[in-house]
Short mmCIF file of C-alpha atoms in Angstrom, two decimals:
data_model
loop_
_atom_site.label_atom_id
_atom_site.label_comp_id
_atom_site.label_asym_id
_atom_site.label_seq_id
_atom_site.Cartn_x
_atom_site.Cartn_y
_atom_site.Cartn_z
CA LEU A 1 0.15 0.10 -0.15
CA LEU A 2 1.60 3.30 -1.06
CA TYR A 3 0.61 6.55 1.13
CA LEU A 4 1.36 9.76 -0.32
CA GLU A 5 1.27 13.13 1.76
CA GLU A 6 0.74 16.33 0.23
CA THR A 7 4.07 18.47 0.96
CA GLY A 8 3.14 21.54 -0.58
CA PHE A 9 2.88 22.84 -4.51
CA THR A 10 5.91 23.64 -7.06
CA THR A 11 5.90 24.29 -10.77
CA LEU A 12 5.81 21.36 -12.91
CA ASP A 13 9.57 22.49 -14.32
CA GLN A 14 10.70 21.75 -10.96
CA ALA A 15 8.84 18.58 -10.15
CA HIS A 16 10.45 17.41 -13.33
CA ARG A 17 14.20 18.23 -12.67
CA ASN A 18 13.75 17.15 -9.19
CA GLY A 19 12.10 14.04 -9.94
CA LEU A 20 9.02 14.71 -7.51
CA MET A 21 5.84 12.86 -7.73
CA HIS A 22 2.90 14.43 -9.57
CA MET A 23 -0.51 13.80 -11.31
CA GLY A 24 -1.12 13.20 -14.99
CA ALA A 25 -2.56 10.99 -17.48
CA TRP A 26 -1.33 9.11 -20.15
CA ILE A 27 -4.20 8.30 -22.86
CA GLY A 28 -3.80 5.61 -25.45
CA ILE A 29 -5.79 6.29 -28.43
CA VAL A 30 -6.53 3.44 -30.59
CA ASP A 31 -7.81 3.19 -34.20
CA THR A 32 -9.58 -0.01 -34.86
CA SER A 33 -11.43 1.43 -37.90
CA MET A 34 -9.46 -1.32 -39.88
CA THR A 35 -10.50 -4.43 -38.08
CA SER A 36 -13.23 -6.59 -39.39
CA SER A 37 -15.56 -6.77 -36.21
CA PRO A 38 -15.26 -5.42 -32.69
CA THR A 39 -14.65 -8.79 -31.39
CA SER A 40 -11.45 -8.94 -33.61
CA ILE A 41 -9.43 -7.05 -30.97
CA SER A 42 -10.12 -9.25 -27.99
CA SER A 43 -9.96 -12.52 -29.53
CA GLY A 44 -6.21 -11.84 -30.82
CA ASN A 45 -6.88 -12.32 -34.33
CA LEU A 46 -6.11 -9.29 -35.80
CA LYS A 47 -2.82 -10.53 -37.51
CA ASP A 48 -4.69 -13.36 -38.82
CA ARG A 49 -7.19 -11.35 -40.52
CA GLY A 50 -4.65 -9.25 -42.18
CA HIS A 51 -5.52 -5.91 -40.00
CA GLU A 52 -3.83 -4.23 -36.88
CA PRO A 53 -4.95 -1.41 -34.85
CA ARG A 54 -2.96 1.62 -35.00
CA ILE A 55 -1.82 3.41 -32.13
CA LEU A 56 -1.55 7.02 -31.96
CA LEU A 57 1.81 8.45 -30.94
CA LEU A 58 2.94 12.05 -30.52
CA LYS A 59 6.57 13.07 -30.96
CA ARG A 60 7.75 15.22 -28.05
CA GLY A 61 9.66 18.62 -28.86
CA GLU A 62 13.77 18.51 -28.94
CA LYS A 63 13.80 21.32 -26.26
CA LEU A 64 11.60 19.62 -23.63
CA VAL A 65 13.26 18.91 -20.12
CA THR A 66 11.50 15.40 -19.78
CA CYS A 67 12.16 13.03 -22.45
CA PRO A 68 12.78 15.10 -25.29
CA SER A 69 12.58 14.09 -28.93
CA SER A 70 10.99 10.84 -27.82
CA TRP A 71 7.65 9.44 -29.21
CA GLY A 72 5.00 8.92 -26.75
CA LEU A 73 1.37 8.39 -26.00
CA VAL A 74 -0.95 11.49 -25.59
CA GLY A 75 0.02 13.09 -22.09
CA GLU A 76 -1.13 15.62 -20.01
CA HIS A 77 -0.60 17.05 -16.08
CA THR A 78 -3.38 17.42 -13.74
CA TYR A 79 -4.25 20.83 -12.44
CA ARG A 80 -4.58 21.32 -8.90
CA ASP A 81 -7.85 20.20 -7.71
CA GLU A 82 -8.64 19.07 -11.24
CA PRO A 83 -10.44 15.38 -11.30
CA PRO A 84 -8.55 12.76 -13.55
CA ILE A 85 -11.57 12.41 -16.34
CA GLU A 86 -11.48 16.25 -16.58
CA THR A 87 -7.42 15.77 -17.32
CA VAL A 88 -8.05 13.22 -19.85
CA ARG A 89 -11.09 15.37 -21.78
CA ARG A 90 -8.79 18.38 -21.69
CA ALA A 91 -5.72 16.32 -23.03
CA ILE A 92 -7.81 15.39 -25.98
CA ARG A 93 -9.27 18.69 -26.69
CA GLU A 94 -5.96 20.12 -26.80
CA GLU A 95 -3.69 17.77 -28.36
CA LEU A 96 -6.43 16.32 -31.23
CA GLY A 97 -8.70 19.43 -31.40
#
């Protein structure tokens, strides 16, 4: 069991530079439009049918502090007092329009 105690607030940059735990969300966006049926993903038969789902990856900027120039899922940091589902909705709006 992990217990976290709030110790205060800092900037996101300082949290990253100092390795401090902070809240955020990673969002896997999967395009299954090429699959032949909704059950094909769970059955594991996508390669047999000649179709594979596609996963959206974004390339991070080369000047970012954390993982510059790397590929990753859509991600967003949580604002103070923001419910997690709102973080996800905001990330999708900001990244995908």
